[in-house]
C-alpha atoms as one frame of an Amber mdcrd trajectory, in Angstrom:
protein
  11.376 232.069  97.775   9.288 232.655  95.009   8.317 230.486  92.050   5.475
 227.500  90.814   7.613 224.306  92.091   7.377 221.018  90.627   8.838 218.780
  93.446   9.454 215.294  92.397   8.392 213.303  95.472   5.129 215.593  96.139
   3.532 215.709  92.453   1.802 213.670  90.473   3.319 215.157  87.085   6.697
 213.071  87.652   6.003 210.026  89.562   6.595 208.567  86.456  10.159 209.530
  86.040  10.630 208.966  89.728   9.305 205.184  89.526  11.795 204.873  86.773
  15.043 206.336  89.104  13.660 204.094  91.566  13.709 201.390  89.816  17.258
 201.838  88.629  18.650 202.908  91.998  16.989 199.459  93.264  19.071 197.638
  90.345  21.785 199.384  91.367  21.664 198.357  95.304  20.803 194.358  94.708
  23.799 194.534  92.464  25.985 195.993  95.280  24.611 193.700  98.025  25.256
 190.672  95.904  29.157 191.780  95.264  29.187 192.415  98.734  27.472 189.029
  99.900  29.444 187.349  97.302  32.697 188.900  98.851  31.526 188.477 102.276
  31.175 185.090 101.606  34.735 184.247  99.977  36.301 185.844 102.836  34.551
 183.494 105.446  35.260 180.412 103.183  39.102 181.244 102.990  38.797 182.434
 107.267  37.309 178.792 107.535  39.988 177.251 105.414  42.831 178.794 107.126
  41.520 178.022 110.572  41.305 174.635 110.239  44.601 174.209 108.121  45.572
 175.762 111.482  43.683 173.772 113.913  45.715 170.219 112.078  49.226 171.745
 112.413  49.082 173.721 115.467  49.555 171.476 119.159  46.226 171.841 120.838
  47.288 174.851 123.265  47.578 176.908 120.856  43.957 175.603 118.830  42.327
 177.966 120.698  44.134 181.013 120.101  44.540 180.337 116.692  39.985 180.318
 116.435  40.011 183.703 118.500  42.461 185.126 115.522  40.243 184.004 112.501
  37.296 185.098 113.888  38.516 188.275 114.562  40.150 188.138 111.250  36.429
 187.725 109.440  34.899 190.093 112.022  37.365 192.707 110.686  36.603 191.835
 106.643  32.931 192.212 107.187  33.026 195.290 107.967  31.219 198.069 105.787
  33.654 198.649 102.865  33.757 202.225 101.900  31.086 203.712  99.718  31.859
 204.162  95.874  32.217 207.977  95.308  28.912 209.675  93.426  30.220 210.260
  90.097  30.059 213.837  89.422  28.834 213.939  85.682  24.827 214.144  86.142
  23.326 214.001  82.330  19.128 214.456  82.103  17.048 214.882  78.597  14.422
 217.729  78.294  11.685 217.589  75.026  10.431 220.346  73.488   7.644 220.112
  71.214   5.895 223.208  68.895   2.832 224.358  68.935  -0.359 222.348  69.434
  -3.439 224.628  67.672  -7.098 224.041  68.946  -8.995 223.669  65.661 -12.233
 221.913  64.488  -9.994 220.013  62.924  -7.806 218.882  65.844 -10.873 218.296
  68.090 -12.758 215.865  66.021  -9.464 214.033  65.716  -9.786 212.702  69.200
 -13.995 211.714  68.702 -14.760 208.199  69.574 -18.115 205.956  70.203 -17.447
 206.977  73.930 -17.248 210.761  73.346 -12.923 211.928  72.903  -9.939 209.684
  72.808  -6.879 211.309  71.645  -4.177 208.405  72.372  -4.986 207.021  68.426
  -3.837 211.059  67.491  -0.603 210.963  69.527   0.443 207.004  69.547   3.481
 206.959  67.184   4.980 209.697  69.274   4.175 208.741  72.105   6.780 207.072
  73.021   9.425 210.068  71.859   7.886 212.306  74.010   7.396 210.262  77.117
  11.542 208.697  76.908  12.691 212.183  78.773  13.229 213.406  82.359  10.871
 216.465  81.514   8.466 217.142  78.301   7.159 220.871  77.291   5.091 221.993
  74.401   2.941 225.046  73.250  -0.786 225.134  74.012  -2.629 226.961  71.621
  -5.947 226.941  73.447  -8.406 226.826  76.018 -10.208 224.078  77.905 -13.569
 226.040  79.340 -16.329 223.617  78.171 -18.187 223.139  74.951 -18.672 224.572
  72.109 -15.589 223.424  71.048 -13.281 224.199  67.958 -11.845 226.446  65.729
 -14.138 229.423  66.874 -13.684 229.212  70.525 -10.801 227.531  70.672 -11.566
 225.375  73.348 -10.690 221.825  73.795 -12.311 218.723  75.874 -10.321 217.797
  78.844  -9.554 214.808  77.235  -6.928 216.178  75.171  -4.760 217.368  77.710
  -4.908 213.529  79.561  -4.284 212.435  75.897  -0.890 214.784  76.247  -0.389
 213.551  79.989  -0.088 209.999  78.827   2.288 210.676  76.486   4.512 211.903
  79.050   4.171 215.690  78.409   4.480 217.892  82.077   4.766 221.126  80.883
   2.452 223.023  78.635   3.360 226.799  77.682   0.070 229.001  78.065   1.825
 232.514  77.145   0.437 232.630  73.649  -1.905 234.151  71.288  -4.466 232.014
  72.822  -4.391 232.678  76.508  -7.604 234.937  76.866  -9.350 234.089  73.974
 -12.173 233.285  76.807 -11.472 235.778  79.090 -10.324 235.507  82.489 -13.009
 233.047  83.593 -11.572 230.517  80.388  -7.946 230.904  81.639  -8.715 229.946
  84.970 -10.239 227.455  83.557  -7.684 225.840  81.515  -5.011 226.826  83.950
  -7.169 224.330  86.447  -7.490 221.989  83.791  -3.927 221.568  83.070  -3.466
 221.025  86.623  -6.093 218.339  87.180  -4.769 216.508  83.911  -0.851 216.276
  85.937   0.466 219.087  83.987   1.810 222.273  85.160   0.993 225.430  82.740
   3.982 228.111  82.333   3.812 231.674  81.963  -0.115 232.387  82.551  -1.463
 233.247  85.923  -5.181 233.421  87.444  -4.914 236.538  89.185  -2.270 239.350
  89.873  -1.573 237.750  93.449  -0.826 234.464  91.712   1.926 236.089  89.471
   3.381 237.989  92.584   3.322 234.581  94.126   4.847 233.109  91.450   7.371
 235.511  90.349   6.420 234.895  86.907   8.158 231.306  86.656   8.088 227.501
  87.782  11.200 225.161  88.774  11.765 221.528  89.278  14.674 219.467  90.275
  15.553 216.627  88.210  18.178 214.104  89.121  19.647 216.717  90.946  19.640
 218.864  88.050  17.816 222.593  89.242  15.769 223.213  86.144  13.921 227.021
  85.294  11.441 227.395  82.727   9.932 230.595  81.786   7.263 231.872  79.536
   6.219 234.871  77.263   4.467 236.176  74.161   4.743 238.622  72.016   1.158
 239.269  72.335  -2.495 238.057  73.111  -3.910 237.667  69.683  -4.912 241.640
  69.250  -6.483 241.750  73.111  -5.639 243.538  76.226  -5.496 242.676  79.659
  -8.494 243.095  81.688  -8.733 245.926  83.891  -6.996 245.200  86.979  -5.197
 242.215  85.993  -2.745 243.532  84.164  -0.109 240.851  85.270  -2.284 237.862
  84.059   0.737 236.713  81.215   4.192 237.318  80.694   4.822 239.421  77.891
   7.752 240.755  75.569   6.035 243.986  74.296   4.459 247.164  75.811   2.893
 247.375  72.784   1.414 243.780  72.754  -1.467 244.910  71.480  -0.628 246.997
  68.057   2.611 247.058  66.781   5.392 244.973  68.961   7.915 247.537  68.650
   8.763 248.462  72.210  10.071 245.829  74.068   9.383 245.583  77.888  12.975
 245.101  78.983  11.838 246.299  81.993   9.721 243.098  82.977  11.755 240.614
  81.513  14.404 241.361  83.245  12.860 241.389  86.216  11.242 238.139  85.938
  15.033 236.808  85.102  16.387 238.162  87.953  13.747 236.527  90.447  14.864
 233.094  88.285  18.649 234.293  89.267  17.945 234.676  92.514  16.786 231.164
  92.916  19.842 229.663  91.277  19.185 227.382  88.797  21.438 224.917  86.755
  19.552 225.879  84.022  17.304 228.330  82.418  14.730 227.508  79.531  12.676
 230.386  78.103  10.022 228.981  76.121   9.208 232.449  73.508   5.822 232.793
  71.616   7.435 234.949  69.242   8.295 236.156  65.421   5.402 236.271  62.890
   3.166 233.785  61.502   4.210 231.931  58.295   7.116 234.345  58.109  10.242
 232.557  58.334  11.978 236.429  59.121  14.675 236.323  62.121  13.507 239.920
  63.268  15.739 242.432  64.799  13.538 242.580  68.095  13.825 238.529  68.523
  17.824 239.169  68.309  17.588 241.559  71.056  15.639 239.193  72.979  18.126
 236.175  72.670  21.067 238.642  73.744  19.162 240.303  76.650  17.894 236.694
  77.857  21.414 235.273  77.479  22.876 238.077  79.383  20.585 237.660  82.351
  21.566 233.853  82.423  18.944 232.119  80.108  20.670 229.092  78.078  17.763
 227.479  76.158  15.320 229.540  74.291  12.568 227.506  72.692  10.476 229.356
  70.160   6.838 228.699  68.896   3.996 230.728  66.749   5.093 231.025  63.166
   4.490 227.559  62.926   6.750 226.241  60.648  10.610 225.216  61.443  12.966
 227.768  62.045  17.073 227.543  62.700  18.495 226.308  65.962  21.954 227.880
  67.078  23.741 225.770  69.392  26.654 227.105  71.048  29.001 223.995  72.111
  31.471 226.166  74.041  29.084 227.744  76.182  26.395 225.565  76.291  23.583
 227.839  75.034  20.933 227.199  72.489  18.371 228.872  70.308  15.318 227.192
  68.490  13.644 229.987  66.834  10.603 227.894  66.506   9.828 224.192  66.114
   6.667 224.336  64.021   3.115 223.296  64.880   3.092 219.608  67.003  -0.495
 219.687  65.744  -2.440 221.474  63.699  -4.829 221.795  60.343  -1.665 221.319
  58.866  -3.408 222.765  55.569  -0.785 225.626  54.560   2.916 224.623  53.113
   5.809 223.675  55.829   3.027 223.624  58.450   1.963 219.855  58.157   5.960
 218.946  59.172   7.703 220.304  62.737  10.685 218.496  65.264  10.335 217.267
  68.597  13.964 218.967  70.262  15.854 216.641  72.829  18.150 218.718  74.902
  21.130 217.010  76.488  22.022 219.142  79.620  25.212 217.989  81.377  26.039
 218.771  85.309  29.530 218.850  86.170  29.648 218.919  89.870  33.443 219.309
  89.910  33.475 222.280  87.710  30.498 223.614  88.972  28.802 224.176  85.509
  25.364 222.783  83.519  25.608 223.075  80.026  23.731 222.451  76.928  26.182
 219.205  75.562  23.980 218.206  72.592  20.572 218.002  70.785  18.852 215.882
  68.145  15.493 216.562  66.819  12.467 213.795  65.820  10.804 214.761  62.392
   7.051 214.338  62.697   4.280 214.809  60.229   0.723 215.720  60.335  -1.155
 213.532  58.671  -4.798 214.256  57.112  -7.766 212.352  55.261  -6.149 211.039
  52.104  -2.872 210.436  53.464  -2.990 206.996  54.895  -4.152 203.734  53.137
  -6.563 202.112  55.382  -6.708 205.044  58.153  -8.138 208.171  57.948  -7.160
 209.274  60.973  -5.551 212.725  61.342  -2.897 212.012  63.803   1.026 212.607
  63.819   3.573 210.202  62.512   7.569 209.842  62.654   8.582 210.929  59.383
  11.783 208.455  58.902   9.321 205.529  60.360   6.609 206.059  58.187   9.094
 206.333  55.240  10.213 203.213  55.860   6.800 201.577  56.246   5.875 202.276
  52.940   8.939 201.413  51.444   8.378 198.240  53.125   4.848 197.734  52.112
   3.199 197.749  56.019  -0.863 197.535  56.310  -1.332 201.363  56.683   1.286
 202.854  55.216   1.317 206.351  53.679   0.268 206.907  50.516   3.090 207.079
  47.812   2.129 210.714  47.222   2.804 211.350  51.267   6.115 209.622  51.216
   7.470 212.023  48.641   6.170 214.732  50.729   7.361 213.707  53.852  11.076
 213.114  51.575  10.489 216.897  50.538   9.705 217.896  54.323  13.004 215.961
  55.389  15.123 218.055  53.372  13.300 221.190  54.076  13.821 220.717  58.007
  17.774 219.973  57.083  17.596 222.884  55.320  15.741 225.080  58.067  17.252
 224.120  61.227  20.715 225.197  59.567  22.754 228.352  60.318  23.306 230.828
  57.757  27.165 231.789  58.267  29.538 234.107  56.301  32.305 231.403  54.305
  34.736 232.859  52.254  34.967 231.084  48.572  38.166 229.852  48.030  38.485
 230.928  44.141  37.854 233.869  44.395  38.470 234.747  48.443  35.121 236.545
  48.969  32.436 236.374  51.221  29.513 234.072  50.422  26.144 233.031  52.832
  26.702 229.348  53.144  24.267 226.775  55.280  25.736 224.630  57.739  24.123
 222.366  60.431  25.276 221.280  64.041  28.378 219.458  62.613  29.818 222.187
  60.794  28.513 220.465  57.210  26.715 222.585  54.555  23.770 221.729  53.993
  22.767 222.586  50.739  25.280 224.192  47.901  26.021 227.989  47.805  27.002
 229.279  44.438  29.546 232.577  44.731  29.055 235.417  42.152  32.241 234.227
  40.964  30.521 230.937  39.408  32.333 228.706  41.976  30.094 226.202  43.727
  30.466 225.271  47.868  29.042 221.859  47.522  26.322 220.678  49.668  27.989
 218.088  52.765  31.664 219.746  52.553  32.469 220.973  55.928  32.728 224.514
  56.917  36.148 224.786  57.642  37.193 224.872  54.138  35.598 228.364  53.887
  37.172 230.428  56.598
């Protein structure tokens, strides 16, 4: 056995999802007791009935008798009634979120008369990301004590309870980030994390803790065996320290300098120690790409092919910080998110202030002994900054479609006008990044053209042919092959 587990009876970081299974299962038992009871009851009524209906007609020799067979009647109808067969379709909800960057900017968002409070940052989403059986994001950071900000990039504690009370158990620590302090300011965080009822992924204290670890964590959810590992491309231009070479998971040799050599090597060996435990299913969350590049490289294909073939299905991407696509394979239940976009950030450069929140629904067929990817639907968020908001300057994230509508409504702090037309604008965009560039065929002219389609097989914008002939935008897919 190898591995970080998350058991759900033993640790604080799901009690909350296990109160709420409780509480259901609880539900679920009164209501069978009462049918039963309820049963139980008519049973005796209609025994009672019948005896005495039994006990007028019958000459009194046979009175007795006919009492020995009604009791023995109800005695046999209260007996335990055969327990309802466990259906076999198991369906849980995993959240992703993007990356959250440790800036001046995001620090001073949480400052309060009592020193940091980040729940005013994170309150509109709150709610998203706590309504799942597990919640994962991208830490961009440290926690090692003050000074804190932009230059250090550490954080006060109280942003990772702020993240813990929004339901948030996961956070990915294989990132540019993870030894911007050194060793001493990983171990640091890594304990952090931990005392805040979080468990990091993919960064390790020490060689012996990786070896320990095998270089990933699982958890069992609703019966559900869930895997999550971690990587990065790199370590923001550092190296490992000297003798702890094993400290992060990485996708490179060349971490360092150029990312061109990929260390299939490691990954796979990290996959097969997941294998070897098997899991339902397998979550990679990927610190890869390139910054503000919105580029599908040639390496990050590899990756998704080599990953898939040693039996990842979900691949979660983070660092270039805005939205990329997301492939979703329905057949066999796989799915790609080349990056969400920043959670939470300066949001100061174009397609950064906007990212998704990704809800995975992962389906367990007991019967057919598989766990697939069935679905996903994303939550559009916005960062917004001074300026923004009439009445609240606040930088904190909103729901894009909610805050839309509060305007439009005329709500005490709404966004401004200004804000709604670029939260519109960031609407579209995501539409319009999340899609899958395919090759249709244009039915004038019967060659190829790059059209833009979304989950449901709809374009999402139009494609114009060399030819003249426009695919419109919302016309589905099909009408190209």
């Amino acid at each position: 056995m190898g591995g970080i587990a998350m058991p759900l009876h033993d640790d604080e970081m799901n009690r909350r999802r296990e109160k709420r299974e409780a509480q259901q299962k609880k539900r679920q038992a009164e209501a069978k007791r009462m049918k039963r009871t309820l049963f139980l009851a008519v049973l005796v009524l209609i025994g009672c009935g019948f005896g005495i209906y039994k006990l007028t007609q019958k000459p009194p020799a046979e009175v007795g008798e006919a009492v020995v067979q009604e009791t023995e009647a109800v005695k046999e109808n209260s007996r335990p009634t055969t327990p309802i067969e466990k259906d076999p379709i198991t369906t849980i909800h995993i959240k992703a979120a993007g990356d959250l960057n440790v800036t001046d900017l995001v620090v001073n968002s949480g400052l309060s008369v009592s020193g940091f409070d980040y729940s005013p940052v994170f309150k509109d989403v709150a709610a998203i990301l706590a309504d799942a059986d597990l919640t994962v994001m991208n830490f961009e950071g440290n926690v090692c004590g003050e000074p804190y900000g932009t230059e250090t990039s550490s954080a006060p504690q109280q942003l990772l309870e702020g993240l813990r009370a929004c339901g948030v158990d996961l956070l990915q620590m294989a990132n540019s980030c993870t030894i911007n302090n050194g060793l001493n300011g990983l171990t640091s965080t890594l304990n952090a994390i931990r005392a805040a009822g979080m468990e990091p992924l993919g960064a390790y204290a020490s060689d012996a803790e990786f070896r320990n670890s095998k270089g990933y964590t699982i958890t069992e959810v609703q019966g559900v065996k869930v895997a999550f590992v971690a990587f990065t491309k790199g370590l923001g231009g550092r190296g490992m320290p000297a003798g702890n070479e094993n400290l992060v998971n990485l996708l490179y040799t060349d971490y360092a300098e150029a990312y061109k050599k990929l260390d299939e090597e490691g990954i796979t060996a990290i996959l097969k120690n997941v294998a070897a435990e098997k899991p339902d299913i397998t979550i990679a969350m990927l610190h890869w790409g390139s910054e503000y590049n919105d580029e599908i490289s040639s390496s990050q294909n590899k990756l998704v092919s080599l990953m898939q073939k040693q039996g990842v299905d979900v691949i979660v991407g983070t660092h270039p910080h805005t939205v990329h696509p997301i492939v979703f394979d329905k057949a066999a239940g796989t799915l790609v998110a080349y990056s969400l976009g920043d959670f939470f950030g300066d949001a100061k450069r174009g397609g950064t202030n906007y990212s998704i929140i990704l809800d995975l629904e992962i389906t367990k067929d007991a019967n057919a002994g598989t766990t697939k990817v069935t679905d996903y639907t994303i939550s559009p968020i916005y960062t917004v900054k001074e300026g923004e908001c009439i009445g609240n300057e606040d930088h904190r994230i909103l729901r894009i479609e909610q805050a839309i509508e509060a305007n439009t409504e005329n709500f005490l702090d709404k966004v401004t006008d200004t804000t709604k037309a670029n939260m519109e604008y960031a609407l579209q965009r995501i539409d319009e990044r999340i899609a899958t560039t395919i090759e249709g065929i244009c039915p004038e002219c019967e060659k190829e053209v790059e059209i833009l389609v979304n989950k449901y097989g709809k374009l999402v914008t139009n494609s114009t042919c060399q030819c003249g002939n426009v695919l419109a935008a919302g016309s589905d897919m099909s009408d190209y092959d």
